[in-house]
Amino acid sequence: MSNSLVLKTTSPVDGSIYVARALATVNEIDQALSKAQSAQRVWQLTSLDDRAAICERAVQYFENHRQQIAEEISWQMGRPIAYSAGEINGLAERARHMISIAPQALADIVPEPTPGFKRFIRRQPLGVVFTVAPWNYPLLTTVNSVIPAIMAGNSVVLKSSAQTPLCGDHFAAAFRQAGLPEGVLQSLLLSHSDTTALVASGKVDFVCFTGSVAAGQKIEQAAAGGFLGLGLELGGKDPAYVRADADLAYSVECLVDGAFFNSGQSCCGIERIYVDESLYDEFVAAFVEQVKSYRLGSPLDERTTLGPVVRTAAADWVRQQVNDAVKAGATACIDPKWFPESRQGTPYLAPQVLIDVDHSMSVMREESFGPVVGIMPVANDEQALALMNDSDLGLTASLWTRDQVSAETLGARIETGTVFMNRCDYLDPALAWTGVKNTGRGATLSALGYQQLTQAKSFHLKTID
């Protein structure tokens, strides 16, 4: 475990050290876990109305500090300032939905009455929930588990990404100002080794992790034998299928945004597109033309629509995928010279659209997590379905069509946790956010999000006259 090591966050904006902060020590971690366990025993006795009032005040903190938090996010991970504040809107939407459905989601389950007996199933808190959040949506991914965990009567230990540590500070400040009892939510800065050690410590009862497949495997290995629950959301290689009956202009507009918003650094971002061959040429031409309208530059400039990716190594990975695809026969539709801010050896990376691609190429099989998308023509639904399912990840897929019946029929056969029709890259808090294959396990949001953060306890009470 770490001992007074310093976390340094390098900003992709200019390569400067934006945050320097000491990591938690062994003693601080142990004290936090003990405090979380003690605080949870009292917190679970708090009424649901009081929990809701505190969570609502925490949401208001984020709304009241919108501009400050937005600027910090842009500095920490590179999202254009024009869009950073939108994450607070999403946080508020998800939080308020989960607060509003808590009474129903946590209500007792009562079977058919039996004379002489009172029987019911009660949802009880698990204890201490450990949330490990990523950097790409540091507020949205965190709120998915933190609000329902606290509403359900758990305590939370939060580890924000080393790239966005100030977001953890804001969650701690929000709940402190909201009046949450001390110890119910704590934010810790942890190394990777401390994170896995905490998972294996036997002092947490559930882990909510969002990150890479490799990191998720390490979390699962650390949890082995501890009988604690895991919620793992490990990314995607999300496909879109544009059918012959699609609204072409609308599909292009939405899919360009779905592929390049947040510089493509979205687990549910569009990374591969399959277009009916009757629309293919027209779709590609319109798609490329819209991508050319993006403005790459400093995320602190209000005019910027495409910021840097999070670090140079991430940009280099995308560059490698593009170069390998071109060597294998793909055609790059975007000349990087059209984006003067794009420079080798920096996280500033021009968007790229690839055609003449196939599934032998990494860019169509391995998660890119950057501003690149491959587009392929398909002859029919069956070919599109086979290609969409040809992946070891399964988070979302989107269908672009006017035929809802066909969308439902195809959707039932698509191997993903969510199927969209005529939209993409969005989380509806009323629906479960989940994945299949190597995307992970468990579900956040919706009433199902409460199920994984609680345990069922049965009451079987017999009356004796």
PDB file of C-alpha atoms in Angstrom, residues 315-332 352 354-366 368 372:
ATOM      1  CA  ALA A 315      -4.099   9.605 -28.940  1.00  0.00           C
ATOM      2  CA  ASP A 316      -1.237   7.362 -30.030  1.00  0.00           C
ATOM      3  CA  TRP A 317      -3.450   4.278 -29.684  1.00  0.00           C
ATOM      4  CA  VAL A 318      -6.033   5.782 -32.043  1.00  0.00           C
ATOM      5  CA  ARG A 319      -3.315   6.890 -34.458  1.00  0.00           C
ATOM      6  CA  GLN A 320      -1.972   3.341 -34.468  1.00  0.00           C
ATOM      7  CA  GLN A 321      -5.410   1.881 -35.170  1.00  0.00           C
ATOM      8  CA  VAL A 322      -5.888   4.287 -38.072  1.00  0.00           C
ATOM      9  CA  ASN A 323      -2.437   3.649 -39.526  1.00  0.00           C
ATOM     10  CA  ASP A 324      -2.821  -0.126 -39.239  1.00  0.00           C
ATOM     11  CA  ALA A 325      -6.224   0.013 -40.927  1.00  0.00           C
ATOM     12  CA  VAL A 326      -4.920   2.121 -43.809  1.00  0.00           C
ATOM     13  CA  LYS A 327      -2.004  -0.273 -44.305  1.00  0.00           C
ATOM     14  CA  ALA A 328      -4.551  -3.107 -44.454  1.00  0.00           C
ATOM     15  CA  GLY A 329      -6.569  -1.361 -47.172  1.00  0.00           C
ATOM     16  CA  ALA A 330      -8.828   1.134 -45.405  1.00  0.00           C
ATOM     17  CA  THR A 331      -9.343   4.643 -46.752  1.00  0.00           C
ATOM     18  CA  ALA A 332      -9.069   7.643 -44.447  1.00  0.00           C
ATOM     19  CA  GLN A 352     -11.081  10.325 -38.527  1.00  0.00           C
ATOM     20  CA  LEU A 354     -12.520   5.213 -42.215  1.00  0.00           C
ATOM     21  CA  ILE A 355     -14.150   3.355 -45.100  1.00  0.00           C
ATOM     22  CA  ASP A 356     -13.107   0.172 -46.941  1.00  0.00           C
ATOM     23  CA  VAL A 357     -12.791  -1.388 -43.486  1.00  0.00           C
ATOM     24  CA  ASP A 358     -13.524  -4.933 -42.334  1.00  0.00           C
ATOM     25  CA  HIS A 359     -13.491  -6.933 -39.129  1.00  0.00           C
ATOM     26  CA  SER A 360      -9.923  -8.098 -39.556  1.00  0.00           C
ATOM     27  CA  MET A 361      -8.923  -4.583 -38.473  1.00  0.00           C
ATOM     28  CA  SER A 362      -8.403  -3.551 -34.859  1.00  0.00           C
ATOM     29  CA  VAL A 363     -10.401  -0.360 -35.398  1.00  0.00           C
ATOM     30  CA  MET A 364     -13.529  -2.465 -36.013  1.00  0.00           C
ATOM     31  CA  ARG A 365     -12.950  -4.959 -33.204  1.00  0.00           C
ATOM     32  CA  GLU A 366     -11.045  -3.342 -30.308  1.00  0.00           C
ATOM     33  CA  SER A 368     -10.830   2.846 -29.656  1.00  0.00           C
ATOM     34  CA  VAL A 372     -12.430   7.586 -34.996  1.00  0.00           C
TER      35      VAL A 372
END
